[in-house]
Backbone as XML, in Angstrom:
<?xml version="1.0"?>
<chain id="A" units="angstrom">
  <residue number="1" name="MET">
    <atom name="N" x="0.817" y="-1.177" z="0.000"/>
    <atom name="CA" x="0.000" y="0.000" z="0.000"/>
    <atom name="C" x="0.871" y="1.254" z="0.000"/>
  </residue>
  <residue number="2" name="GLU">
    <atom name="N" x="1.960" y="1.095" z="0.628"/>
    <atom name="CA" x="2.895" y="2.211" z="0.707"/>
    <atom name="C" x="3.402" y="2.560" z="-0.684"/>
  </residue>
  <residue number="3" name="LYS">
    <atom name="N" x="3.672" y="1.557" z="-1.470"/>
    <atom name="CA" x="4.140" y="1.803" z="-2.830"/>
    <atom name="C" x="3.050" y="2.452" z="-3.654"/>
  </residue>
  <residue number="4" name="PHE">
    <atom name="N" x="1.829" y="2.009" z="-3.368"/>
    <atom name="CA" x="0.697" y="2.586" z="-4.102"/>
    <atom name="C" x="0.568" y="4.076" z="-3.789"/>
  </residue>
  <residue number="5" name="LYS">
    <atom name="N" x="0.735" y="4.454" z="-2.532"/>
    <atom name="CA" x="0.650" y="5.860" z="-2.121"/>
    <atom name="C" x="1.781" y="6.670" z="-2.751"/>
  </residue>
  <residue number="6" name="GLU">
    <atom name="N" x="2.959" y="6.063" z="-2.790"/>
    <atom name="CA" x="4.093" y="6.757" z="-3.408"/>
    <atom name="C" x="3.844" y="6.963" z="-4.901"/>
  </residue>
  <residue number="7" name="LYS">
    <atom name="N" x="3.331" y="5.874" z="-5.504"/>
    <atom name="CA" x="3.040" y="5.960" z="-6.937"/>
    <atom name="C" x="1.960" y="7.007" z="-7.194"/>
  </residue>
  <residue number="8" name="LEU">
    <atom name="N" x="0.949" y="7.031" z="-6.321"/>
    <atom name="CA" x="-0.136" y="8.006" z="-6.434"/>
    <atom name="C" x="0.394" y="9.420" z="-6.229"/>
  </residue>
  <residue number="9" name="ALA">
    <atom name="N" x="1.269" y="9.609" z="-5.274"/>
    <atom name="CA" x="1.864" y="10.922" z="-5.025"/>
    <atom name="C" x="2.714" y="11.342" z="-6.221"/>
  </residue>
  <residue number="10" name="LEU">
    <atom name="N" x="3.428" y="10.372" z="-6.779"/>
    <atom name="CA" x="4.259" y="10.656" z="-7.946"/>
    <atom name="C" x="3.384" y="11.055" z="-9.144"/>
  </residue>
  <residue number="11" name="LEU">
    <atom name="N" x="2.304" y="10.330" z="-9.321"/>
    <atom name="CA" x="1.377" y="10.656" z="-10.413"/>
    <atom name="C" x="0.734" y="12.023" z="-10.198"/>
  </residue>
  <residue number="12" name="ARG">
    <atom name="N" x="0.382" y="12.322" z="-8.954"/>
    <atom name="CA" x="-0.214" y="13.638" z="-8.654"/>
    <atom name="C" x="0.799" y="14.754" z="-8.931"/>
  </residue>
  <residue number="13" name="ALA">
    <atom name="N" x="2.048" y="14.506" z="-8.594"/>
    <atom name="CA" x="3.098" y="15.495" z="-8.858"/>
    <atom name="C" x="3.268" y="15.680" z="-10.365"/>
  </residue>
  <residue number="14" name="GLU">
    <atom name="N" x="3.209" y="14.564" z="-11.108"/>
    <atom name="CA" x="3.305" y="14.666" z="-12.566"/>
    <atom name="C" x="2.109" y="15.427" z="-13.132"/>
  </residue>
  <residue number="15" name="ILE">
    <atom name="N" x="0.925" y="15.148" z="-12.570"/>
    <atom name="CA" x="-0.290" y="15.851" z="-13.020"/>
    <atom name="C" x="-0.169" y="17.336" z="-12.718"/>
  </residue>
  <residue number="16" name="ASP">
    <atom name="N" x="0.300" y="17.660" z="-11.514"/>
    <atom name="CA" x="0.476" y="19.076" z="-11.156"/>
    <atom name="C" x="1.481" y="19.743" z="-12.104"/>
  </residue>
  <residue number="17" name="GLY">
    <atom name="N" x="2.571" y="19.036" z="-12.397"/>
    <atom name="CA" x="3.580" y="19.574" z="-13.330"/>
    <atom name="C" x="2.988" y="19.746" z="-14.722"/>
  </residue>
  <residue number="18" name="ALA">
    <atom name="N" x="2.217" y="18.739" z="-15.133"/>
    <atom name="CA" x="1.580" y="18.824" z="-16.455"/>
    <atom name="C" x="0.571" y="19.969" z="-16.487"/>
  </residue>
  <residue number="19" name="ASN">
    <atom name="N" x="-0.189" y="20.122" z="-15.404"/>
    <atom name="CA" x="-1.158" y="21.231" z="-15.326"/>
    <atom name="C" x="-0.442" y="22.579" z="-15.346"/>
  </residue>
  <residue number="20" name="THR">
    <atom name="N" x="0.686" y="22.664" z="-14.648"/>
    <atom name="CA" x="1.465" y="23.902" z="-14.634"/>
    <atom name="C" x="1.973" y="24.207" z="-16.041"/>
  </residue>
  <residue number="21" name="ARG">
    <atom name="N" x="2.520" y="23.166" z="-16.697"/>
    <atom name="CA" x="2.993" y="23.364" z="-18.075"/>
    <atom name="C" x="1.832" y="23.725" z="-19.001"/>
  </residue>
  <residue number="22" name="ALA">
    <atom name="N" x="0.691" y="23.072" z="-18.800"/>
    <atom name="CA" x="-0.487" y="23.364" z="-19.627"/>
    <atom name="C" x="-0.920" y="24.813" z="-19.419"/>
  </residue>
  <residue number="23" name="ASP">
    <atom name="N" x="-0.897" y="25.274" z="-18.153"/>
    <atom name="CA" x="-1.241" y="26.678" z="-17.873"/>
    <atom name="C" x="-0.245" y="27.618" z="-18.546"/>
  </residue>
  <residue number="24" name="GLU">
    <atom name="N" x="1.051" y="27.248" z="-18.478"/>
    <atom name="CA" x="2.074" y="28.070" z="-19.136"/>
    <atom name="C" x="1.860" y="28.085" z="-20.648"/>
  </residue>
  <residue number="25" name="TYR">
    <atom name="N" x="1.567" y="26.906" z="-21.204"/>
    <atom name="CA" x="1.326" y="26.829" z="-22.656"/>
    <atom name="C" x="0.078" y="27.621" z="-23.045"/>
  </residue>
  <residue number="26" name="THR">
    <atom name="N" x="-0.946" y="27.531" z="-22.196"/>
    <atom name="CA" x="-2.177" y="28.282" z="-22.460"/>
    <atom name="C" x="-1.885" y="29.778" z="-22.435"/>
  </residue>
  <residue number="27" name="ALA">
    <atom name="N" x="-1.091" y="30.213" z="-21.454"/>
    <atom name="CA" x="-0.725" y="31.633" z="-21.371"/>
    <atom name="C" x="0.095" y="32.033" z="-22.595"/>
  </residue>
  <residue number="28" name="THR">
    <atom name="N" x="1.017" y="31.151" z="-23.000"/>
    <atom name="CA" x="1.832" y="31.434" z="-24.184"/>
    <atom name="C" x="0.958" y="31.510" z="-25.429"/>
  </residue>
  <residue number="29" name="VAL">
    <atom name="N" x="-0.001" y="30.580" z="-25.545"/>
    <atom name="CA" x="-0.916" y="30.586" z="-26.697"/>
    <atom name="C" x="-1.718" y="31.883" z="-26.719"/>
  </residue>
  <residue number="30" name="LYS">
    <atom name="N" x="-2.234" y="32.283" z="-25.547"/>
    <atom name="CA" x="-3.008" y="33.533" z="-25.476"/>
    <atom name="C" x="-2.142" y="34.731" z="-25.860"/>
  </residue>
  <residue number="31" name="GLN">
    <atom name="N" x="-0.899" y="34.735" z="-25.365"/>
    <atom name="CA" x="0.019" y="35.826" z="-25.709"/>
    <atom name="C" x="0.274" y="35.839" z="-27.214"/>
  </residue>
  <residue number="32" name="LEU">
    <atom name="N" x="0.530" y="34.664" z="-27.788"/>
    <atom name="CA" x="0.795" y="34.582" z="-29.227"/>
    <atom name="C" x="-0.447" y="34.959" z="-30.039"/>
  </residue>
  <residue number="33" name="GLU">
    <atom name="N" x="-1.623" y="34.557" z="-29.559"/>
    <atom name="CA" x="-2.860" y="34.953" z="-30.248"/>
    <atom name="C" x="-3.034" y="36.470" z="-30.210"/>
  </residue>
  <residue number="34" name="GLY">
    <atom name="N" x="-2.718" y="37.072" z="-29.051"/>
    <atom name="CA" x="-2.793" y="38.532" z="-28.933"/>
    <atom name="C" x="-1.823" y="39.213" z="-29.888"/>
  </residue>
  <residue number="35" name="GLU">
    <atom name="N" x="-0.605" y="38.682" z="-29.959"/>
    <atom name="CA" x="0.383" y="39.233" z="-30.887"/>
    <atom name="C" x="-0.073" y="39.052" z="-32.331"/>
  </residue>
  <residue number="36" name="HIS">
    <atom name="N" x="-0.692" y="37.889" z="-32.589"/>
    <atom name="CA" x="-1.197" y="37.622" z="-33.941"/>
    <atom name="C" x="-2.290" y="38.632" z="-34.317"/>
  </residue>
  <residue number="37" name="ILE">
    <atom name="N" x="-3.201" y="38.882" z="-33.384"/>
    <atom name="CA" x="-4.262" y="39.874" z="-33.632"/>
    <atom name="C" x="-3.651" y="41.248" z="-33.858"/>
  </residue>
  <residue number="38" name="GLN">
    <atom name="N" x="-2.663" y="41.602" z="-33.031"/>
    <atom name="CA" x="-1.984" y="42.892" z="-33.180"/>
    <atom name="C" x="-1.303" y="42.979" z="-34.547"/>
  </residue>
  <residue number="39" name="LYS">
    <atom name="N" x="-0.640" y="41.903" z="-34.950"/>
    <atom name="CA" x="0.032" y="41.887" z="-36.260"/>
    <atom name="C" x="-0.993" y="41.973" z="-37.391"/>
  </residue>
  <residue number="40" name="ASP">
    <atom name="N" x="-2.153" y="41.312" z="-37.220"/>
    <atom name="CA" x="-3.212" y="41.411" z="-38.229"/>
    <atom name="C" x="-3.689" y="42.855" z="-38.378"/>
  </residue>
  <residue number="41" name="HIS">
    <atom name="N" x="-3.887" y="43.529" z="-37.228"/>
    <atom name="CA" x="-4.299" y="44.941" z="-37.269"/>
    <atom name="C" x="-3.226" y="45.796" z="-37.943"/>
  </residue>
  <residue number="42" name="GLU">
    <atom name="N" x="-1.991" y="45.532" z="-37.588"/>
    <atom name="CA" x="-0.873" y="46.278" z="-38.180"/>
    <atom name="C" x="-0.801" y="46.024" z="-39.687"/>
  </residue>
  <residue number="43" name="LEU">
    <atom name="N" x="-0.981" y="44.764" z="-40.082"/>
    <atom name="CA" x="-0.983" y="44.413" z="-41.502"/>
    <atom name="C" x="-2.121" y="45.122" z="-42.232"/>
  </residue>
  <residue number="44" name="HIS">
    <atom name="N" x="-3.305" y="45.118" z="-41.640"/>
    <atom name="CA" x="-4.454" y="45.800" z="-42.253"/>
    <atom name="C" x="-4.175" y="47.297" z="-42.397"/>
  </residue>
  <residue number="45" name="SER">
    <atom name="N" x="-3.596" y="47.878" z="-41.347"/>
    <atom name="CA" x="-3.255" y="49.302" z="-41.385"/>
    <atom name="C" x="-2.249" y="49.592" z="-42.496"/>
  </residue>
  <residue number="46" name="LEU">
    <atom name="N" x="-1.234" y="48.748" z="-42.602"/>
    <atom name="CA" x="-0.217" y="48.940" z="-43.641"/>
    <atom name="C" x="-0.807" y="48.746" z="-45.035"/>
  </residue>
  <residue number="47" name="GLN">
    <atom name="N" x="-1.719" y="47.791" z="-45.183"/>
    <atom name="CA" x="-2.369" y="47.586" z="-46.479"/>
    <atom name="C" x="-3.200" y="48.808" z="-46.860"/>
  </residue>
  <residue number="48" name="SER">
    <atom name="N" x="-3.874" y="49.396" z="-45.869"/>
    <atom name="CA" x="-4.645" y="50.617" z="-46.132"/>
    <atom name="C" x="-3.721" y="51.748" z="-46.562"/>
  </residue>
  <residue number="49" name="LYS">
    <atom name="N" x="-2.580" y="51.863" z="-45.880"/>
    <atom name="CA" x="-1.612" y="52.899" z="-46.251"/>
    <atom name="C" x="-1.083" y="52.672" z="-47.662"/>
  </residue>
  <residue number="50" name="VAL">
    <atom name="N" x="-0.822" y="51.409" z="-48.002"/>
    <atom name="CA" x="-0.328" y="51.086" z="-49.346"/>
    <atom name="C" x="-1.363" y="51.498" z="-50.394"/>
  </residue>
  <residue number="51" name="LYS">
    <atom name="N" x="-2.638" y="51.174" z="-50.146"/>
    <atom name="CA" x="-3.697" y="51.554" z="-51.090"/>
    <atom name="C" x="-3.766" y="53.070" z="-51.241"/>
  </residue>
  <residue number="52" name="LEU">
    <atom name="N" x="-3.694" y="53.765" z="-50.116"/>
    <atom name="CA" x="-3.736" y="55.230" z="-50.155"/>
    <atom name="C" x="-2.540" y="55.778" z="-50.927"/>
  </residue>
  <residue number="53" name="LEU">
    <atom name="N" x="-1.352" y="55.246" z="-50.654"/>
    <atom name="CA" x="-0.154" y="55.710" z="-51.358"/>
    <atom name="C" x="-0.219" y="55.387" z="-52.846"/>
  </residue>
  <residue number="54" name="GLU">
    <atom name="N" x="-0.797" y="54.235" z="-53.198"/>
    <atom name="CA" x="-0.948" y="53.895" z="-54.614"/>
    <atom name="C" x="-1.894" y="54.872" z="-55.308"/>
  </residue>
  <residue number="55" name="LYS">
    <atom name="N" x="-2.987" y="55.242" z="-54.614"/>
    <atom name="CA" x="-3.915" y="56.230" z="-55.181"/>
    <atom name="C" x="-3.216" y="57.574" z="-55.355"/>
  </residue>
  <residue number="56" name="GLN">
    <atom name="N" x="-2.453" y="57.964" z="-54.335"/>
    <atom name="CA" x="-1.722" y="59.229" z="-54.426"/>
    <atom name="C" x="-0.692" y="59.173" z="-55.545"/>
  </residue>
  <residue number="57" name="LEU">
    <atom name="N" x="-0.038" y="58.028" z="-55.709"/>
    <atom name="CA" x="0.941" y="57.860" z="-56.782"/>
    <atom name="C" x="0.261" y="57.992" z="-58.139"/>
  </residue>
  <residue number="58" name="ASP">
    <atom name="N" x="-0.884" y="57.334" z="-58.300"/>
    <atom name="CA" x="-1.623" y="57.434" z="-59.564"/>
    <atom name="C" x="-2.018" y="58.881" z="-59.849"/>
  </residue>
  <residue number="59" name="LYS">
    <atom name="N" x="-2.502" y="59.562" z="-58.813"/>
    <atom name="CA" x="-2.916" y="60.962" z="-58.967"/>
    <atom name="C" x="-1.715" y="61.831" z="-59.340"/>
  </residue>
  <residue number="60" name="THR">
    <atom name="N" x="-0.598" y="61.615" z="-58.653"/>
    <atom name="CA" x="0.611" y="62.396" z="-58.924"/>
    <atom name="C" x="1.143" y="62.109" z="-60.322"/>
  </residue>
  <residue number="61" name="GLU">
    <atom name="N" x="1.102" y="60.840" z="-60.728"/>
    <atom name="CA" x="1.551" y="60.499" z="-62.083"/>
    <atom name="C" x="0.669" y="61.169" z="-63.126"/>
  </residue>
  <residue number="62" name="ALA">
    <atom name="N" x="-0.646" y="61.212" z="-62.866"/>
    <atom name="CA" x="-1.562" y="61.886" z="-63.798"/>
    <atom name="C" x="-1.253" y="63.380" z="-63.849"/>
  </residue>
  <residue number="63" name="GLN">
    <atom name="N" x="-0.970" y="63.973" z="-62.688"/>
    <atom name="CA" x="-0.628" y="65.395" z="-62.653"/>
    <atom name="C" x="0.678" y="65.655" z="-63.392"/>
  </residue>
  <residue number="64" name="ILE">
    <atom name="N" x="1.639" y="64.772" z="-63.222"/>
    <atom name="CA" x="2.918" y="64.922" z="-63.925"/>
    <atom name="C" x="2.700" y="64.809" z="-65.423"/>
  </residue>
  <residue number="65" name="GLN">
    <atom name="N" x="1.861" y="63.857" z="-65.835"/>
    <atom name="CA" x="1.576" y="63.689" z="-67.261"/>
    <atom name="C" x="0.908" y="64.946" z="-67.816"/>
  </residue>
  <residue number="66" name="THR">
    <atom name="N" x="-0.056" y="65.487" z="-67.068"/>
    <atom name="CA" x="-0.736" y="66.707" z="-67.497"/>
    <atom name="C" x="0.249" y="67.869" z="-67.569"/>
  </residue>
  <residue number="67" name="ALA">
    <atom name="N" x="1.085" y="67.991" z="-66.540"/>
    <atom name="CA" x="2.072" y="69.072" z="-66.528"/>
    <atom name="C" x="3.054" y="68.917" z="-67.684"/>
  </residue>
  <residue number="68" name="SER">
    <atom name="N" x="3.448" y="67.696" z="-67.959"/>
    <atom name="CA" x="4.372" y="67.444" z="-69.065"/>
    <atom name="C" x="3.735" y="67.821" z="-70.397"/>
  </residue>
  <residue number="69" name="THR">
    <atom name="N" x="2.481" y="67.432" z="-70.573"/>
    <atom name="CA" x="1.762" y="67.781" z="-71.800"/>
    <atom name="C" x="1.627" y="69.292" z="-71.918"/>
  </residue>
  <residue number="70" name="ASN">
    <atom name="N" x="1.248" y="69.942" z="-70.809"/>
    <atom name="CA" x="1.118" y="71.403" z="-70.820"/>
    <atom name="C" x="2.450" y="72.067" z="-71.141"/>
  </residue>
  <residue number="71" name="PHE">
    <atom name="N" x="3.533" y="71.532" z="-70.581"/>
    <atom name="CA" x="4.855" y="72.088" z="-70.844"/>
    <atom name="C" x="5.212" y="71.946" z="-72.315"/>
  </residue>
  <residue number="72" name="GLN">
    <atom name="N" x="4.941" y="70.774" z="-72.878"/>
    <atom name="CA" x="5.252" y="70.552" z="-74.292"/>
    <atom name="C" x="4.438" y="71.495" z="-75.175"/>
  </residue>
  <residue number="73" name="GLU">
    <atom name="N" x="3.154" y="71.662" z="-74.828"/>
    <atom name="CA" x="2.310" y="72.570" z="-75.605"/>
    <atom name="C" x="2.812" y="74.007" z="-75.475"/>
  </residue>
  <residue number="74" name="ALA">
    <atom name="N" x="3.172" y="74.395" z="-74.252"/>
    <atom name="CA" x="3.682" y="75.749" z="-74.030"/>
    <atom name="C" x="5.007" y="75.949" z="-74.760"/>
  </residue>
  <residue number="75" name="ASP">
    <atom name="N" x="5.859" y="74.943" z="-74.733"/>
    <atom name="CA" x="7.142" y="75.018" z="-75.420"/>
    <atom name="C" x="6.931" y="75.176" z="-76.926"/>
  </residue>
  <residue number="76" name="LEU">
    <atom name="N" x="5.989" y="74.422" z="-77.468"/>
    <atom name="CA" x="5.670" y="74.530" z="-78.892"/>
    <atom name="C" x="5.120" y="75.920" z="-79.204"/>
  </residue>
  <residue number="77" name="ARG">
    <atom name="N" x="4.256" y="76.423" z="-78.330"/>
    <atom name="CA" x="3.669" y="77.757" z="-78.525"/>
    <atom name="C" x="4.765" y="78.823" z="-78.478"/>
  </residue>
  <residue number="78" name="VAL">
    <atom name="N" x="5.708" y="78.687" z="-77.541"/>
    <atom name="CA" x="6.824" y="79.634" z="-77.446"/>
    <atom name="C" x="7.633" y="79.603" z="-78.737"/>
  </residue>
  <residue number="79" name="GLU">
    <atom name="N" x="7.885" y="78.409" z="-79.232"/>
    <atom name="CA" x="8.643" y="78.270" z="-80.476"/>
    <atom name="C" x="7.913" y="78.968" z="-81.630"/>
  </residue>
  <residue number="80" name="GLN">
    <atom name="N" x="6.590" y="78.753" z="-81.696"/>
    <atom name="CA" x="5.801" y="79.395" z="-82.752"/>
    <atom name="C" x="5.833" y="80.918" z="-82.606"/>
  </residue>
  <residue number="81" name="LEU">
    <atom name="N" x="5.702" y="81.386" z="-81.369"/>
    <atom name="CA" x="5.714" y="82.832" z="-81.134"/>
    <atom name="C" x="7.087" y="83.433" z="-81.437"/>
  </residue>
  <residue number="82" name="GLU">
    <atom name="N" x="8.149" y="82.693" z="-81.139"/>
    <atom name="CA" x="9.491" y="83.185" z="-81.462"/>
    <atom name="C" x="9.663" y="83.307" z="-82.972"/>
  </residue>
  <residue number="83" name="LYS">
    <atom name="N" x="9.155" y="82.319" z="-83.708"/>
    <atom name="CA" x="9.226" y="82.390" z="-85.170"/>
    <atom name="C" x="8.419" y="83.579" z="-85.685"/>
  </residue>
  <residue number="84" name="LYS">
    <atom name="N" x="7.232" y="83.768" z="-85.106"/>
    <atom name="CA" x="6.379" y="84.885" z="-85.526"/>
    <atom name="C" x="7.056" y="86.212" z="-85.194"/>
  </residue>
  <residue number="85" name="THR">
    <atom name="N" x="7.675" y="86.289" z="-84.011"/>
    <atom name="CA" x="8.382" y="87.506" z="-83.612"/>
    <atom name="C" x="9.528" y="87.791" z="-84.575"/>
  </residue>
  <residue number="86" name="THR">
    <atom name="N" x="10.279" y="86.757" z="-84.915"/>
    <atom name="CA" x="11.383" y="86.922" z="-85.864"/>
    <atom name="C" x="10.858" y="87.428" z="-87.201"/>
  </residue>
  <residue number="87" name="GLN">
    <atom name="N" x="9.761" y="86.835" z="-87.669"/>
    <atom name="CA" x="9.173" y="87.258" z="-88.942"/>
    <atom name="C" x="8.695" y="88.705" z="-88.861"/>
  </residue>
  <residue number="88" name="LEU">
    <atom name="N" x="8.044" y="89.059" z="-87.749"/>
    <atom name="CA" x="7.566" y="90.436" z="-87.590"/>
    <atom name="C" x="8.734" y="91.419" z="-87.520"/>
  </residue>
  <residue number="89" name="GLU">
    <atom name="N" x="9.818" y="91.022" z="-86.845"/>
    <atom name="CA" x="10.997" y="91.887" z="-86.785"/>
    <atom name="C" x="11.590" y="92.082" z="-88.178"/>
  </residue>
  <residue number="90" name="GLN">
    <atom name="N" x="11.620" y="91.009" z="-88.956"/>
    <atom name="CA" x="12.126" y="91.117" z="-90.325"/>
    <atom name="C" x="11.203" y="92.002" z="-91.166"/>
  </residue>
  <residue number="91" name="ASP">
    <atom name="N" x="9.892" y="91.832" z="-90.989"/>
    <atom name="CA" x="8.929" y="92.669" z="-91.714"/>
    <atom name="C" x="9.091" y="94.134" z="-91.323"/>
  </residue>
  <residue number="92" name="LEU">
    <atom name="N" x="9.284" y="94.385" z="-90.013"/>
    <atom name="CA" x="9.473" y="95.752" z="-89.535"/>
    <atom name="C" x="10.742" y="96.350" z="-90.130"/>
  </residue>
  <residue number="93" name="GLU">
    <atom name="N" x="11.810" y="95.574" z="-90.126"/>
    <atom name="CA" x="13.076" y="96.049" z="-90.685"/>
    <atom name="C" x="12.911" y="96.394" z="-92.170"/>
  </residue>
  <residue number="94" name="ALA">
    <atom name="N" x="12.208" y="95.529" z="-92.896"/>
    <atom name="CA" x="11.974" y="95.787" z="-94.322"/>
    <atom name="C" x="11.108" y="97.030" z="-94.503"/>
  </residue>
  <residue number="95" name="ALA">
    <atom name="N" x="10.095" y="97.186" z="-93.638"/>
    <atom name="CA" x="9.215" y="98.353" z="-93.738"/>
    <atom name="C" x="9.984" y="99.631" z="-93.411"/>
  </residue>
  <residue number="96" name="GLU">
    <atom name="N" x="10.861" y="99.571" z="-92.397"/>
    <atom name="CA" x="11.664" y="100.744" z="-92.049"/>
    <atom name="C" x="12.618" y="101.098" z="-93.190"/>
  </residue>
  <residue number="97" name="LYS">
    <atom name="N" x="13.195" y="100.074" z="-93.808"/>
    <atom name="CA" x="14.087" y="100.311" z="-94.946"/>
    <atom name="C" x="13.304" y="100.948" z="-96.092"/>
  </residue>
  <residue number="98" name="ARG">
    <atom name="N" x="12.126" y="100.398" z="-96.372"/>
    <atom name="CA" x="11.273" y="100.954" z="-97.447"/>
    <atom name="C" x="10.865" y="102.379" z="-97.100"/>
  </residue>
  <residue number="99" name="ASN">
    <atom name="N" x="10.565" y="102.633" z="-95.820"/>
    <atom name="CA" x="10.192" y="103.977" z="-95.377"/>
    <atom name="C" x="11.339" y="104.954" z="-95.623"/>
  </residue>
  <residue number="100" name="GLU">
    <atom name="N" x="12.572" y="104.530" z="-95.295"/>
    <atom name="CA" x="13.732" y="105.388" z="-95.536"/>
    <atom name="C" x="13.906" y="105.655" z="-97.030"/>
  </residue>
  <residue number="101" name="GLU">
    <atom name="N" x="13.722" y="104.620" z="-97.836"/>
    <atom name="CA" x="13.830" y="104.797" z="-99.287"/>
    <atom name="C" x="12.780" y="105.792" z="-99.783"/>
  </residue>
  <residue number="102" name="LEU">
    <atom name="N" x="11.555" y="105.649" z="-99.264"/>
    <atom name="CA" x="10.483" y="106.566" z="-99.680"/>
    <atom name="C" x="10.755" y="107.991" z="-99.206"/>
  </residue>
  <residue number="103" name="LYS">
    <atom name="N" x="11.322" y="108.120" z="-97.995"/>
    <atom name="CA" x="11.674" y="109.455" z="-97.500"/>
    <atom name="C" x="12.727" y="110.085" z="-98.405"/>
  </residue>
  <residue number="104" name="ASP">
    <atom name="N" x="13.729" y="109.271" z="-98.776"/>
    <atom name="CA" x="14.773" y="109.778" z="-99.670"/>
    <atom name="C" x="14.173" y="110.185" z="-101.017"/>
  </residue>
  <residue number="105" name="LEU">
    <atom name="N" x="13.280" y="109.357" z="-101.550"/>
    <atom name="CA" x="12.617" y="109.692" z="-102.820"/>
    <atom name="C" x="11.789" y="110.966" z="-102.681"/>
  </residue>
  <residue number="106" name="TYR">
    <atom name="N" x="11.068" y="111.069" z="-101.565"/>
    <atom name="CA" x="10.250" y="112.254" z="-101.323"/>
    <atom name="C" x="11.138" y="113.490" z="-101.224"/>
  </residue>
  <residue number="107" name="LYS">
    <atom name="N" x="12.231" y="113.359" z="-100.489"/>
    <atom name="CA" x="13.142" y="114.488" z="-100.326"/>
    <atom name="C" x="13.726" y="114.899" z="-101.677"/>
  </residue>
  <residue number="108" name="ALA">
    <atom name="N" x="14.142" y="113.893" z="-102.464"/>
    <atom name="CA" x="14.704" y="114.192" z="-103.786"/>
    <atom name="C" x="13.648" y="114.835" z="-104.677"/>
  </residue>
  <residue number="109" name="ALA">
    <atom name="N" x="12.416" y="114.304" z="-104.625"/>
    <atom name="CA" x="11.334" y="114.865" z="-105.449"/>
    <atom name="C" x="11.005" y="116.273" z="-104.990"/>
  </residue>
  <residue number="110" name="LYS">
    <atom name="N" x="11.010" y="116.512" z="-103.685"/>
    <atom name="CA" x="10.705" y="117.836" z="-103.148"/>
    <atom name="C" x="11.775" y="118.834" z="-103.578"/>
  </residue>
  <residue number="111" name="GLU">
    <atom name="N" x="13.041" y="118.404" z="-103.464"/>
    <atom name="CA" x="14.129" y="119.291" z="-103.877"/>
    <atom name="C" x="14.034" y="119.596" z="-105.370"/>
  </residue>
  <residue number="112" name="GLU">
    <atom name="N" x="13.706" y="118.578" z="-106.137"/>
    <atom name="CA" x="13.568" y="118.783" z="-107.586"/>
    <atom name="C" x="12.413" y="119.739" z="-107.880"/>
  </residue>
  <residue number="113" name="MET">
    <atom name="N" x="11.316" y="119.592" z="-107.142"/>
    <atom name="CA" x="10.171" y="120.473" z="-107.344"/>
    <atom name="C" x="10.512" y="121.905" z="-106.941"/>
  </residue>
  <residue number="114" name="GLU">
    <atom name="N" x="11.219" y="122.049" z="-105.826"/>
    <atom name="CA" x="11.609" y="123.387" z="-105.393"/>
    <atom name="C" x="12.523" y="124.028" z="-106.431"/>
  </residue>
  <residue number="115" name="GLU">
    <atom name="N" x="13.405" y="123.236" z="-106.994"/>
    <atom name="CA" x="14.297" y="123.733" z="-108.046"/>
    <atom name="C" x="13.490" y="124.174" z="-109.258"/>
  </residue>
  <residue number="116" name="LEU">
    <atom name="N" x="12.511" y="123.371" z="-109.623"/>
    <atom name="CA" x="11.657" y="123.729" z="-110.763"/>
    <atom name="C" x="10.865" y="124.993" z="-110.472"/>
  </residue>
  <residue number="117" name="GLU">
    <atom name="N" x="10.369" y="125.142" z="-109.235"/>
    <atom name="CA" x="9.619" y="126.346" z="-108.857"/>
    <atom name="C" x="10.510" y="127.574" z="-108.966"/>
  </residue>
  <residue number="118" name="ARG">
    <atom name="N" x="11.750" y="127.437" z="-108.505"/>
    <atom name="CA" x="12.672" y="128.561" z="-108.584"/>
    <atom name="C" x="12.947" y="128.915" z="-110.041"/>
  </residue>
  <residue number="119" name="GLN">
    <atom name="N" x="13.104" y="127.901" z="-110.850"/>
    <atom name="CA" x="13.352" y="128.160" z="-112.277"/>
    <atom name="C" x="12.140" y="128.820" z="-112.923"/>
  </residue>
  <residue number="120" name="LEU">
    <atom name="N" x="10.953" y="128.369" z="-112.509"/>
    <atom name="CA" x="9.737" y="128.942" z="-113.086"/>
    <atom name="C" x="9.527" y="130.370" z="-112.607"/>
  </residue>
  <residue number="121" name="GLU">
    <atom name="N" x="9.926" y="130.673" z="-111.413"/>
    <atom name="CA" x="9.788" y="132.026" z="-110.894"/>
    <atom name="C" x="10.696" y="132.976" z="-111.665"/>
  </residue>
  <residue number="122" name="GLY">
    <atom name="N" x="11.787" y="132.454" z="-112.086"/>
    <atom name="CA" x="12.741" y="133.268" z="-112.824"/>
    <atom name="C" x="12.283" y="133.498" z="-114.248"/>
  </residue>
  <residue number="123" name="VAL">
    <atom name="N" x="11.338" y="132.798" z="-114.735"/>
    <atom name="CA" x="10.911" y="132.954" z="-116.127"/>
    <atom name="C" x="9.848" y="133.957" z="-116.242"/>
  </residue>
</chain>
């Protein structure tokens, strides 16, 4: 009977040890489940941030594309206006040259007319 009591005490000690380990494992499982839930929340938060950043990236890329197109159009317009300005400057230069020629012709014609008037007055 004594051996039976010892064996029973030994089994009870093993059960207590197993229960203690089971409690520790249960606590560890609960801790790991809590960490898992926390990581899931963190993952969800990061996924939301990624979606938001992707939307912002798409929007920014569209804005860059629009700005690039606007820049190209403006650059083309500047080029056209520079050509037009050059042409107008050339036209102005030609008109000023023609104006000087006409002034010279007018002056020569006026002098010739004045000379003729003087000659006619003398007659």
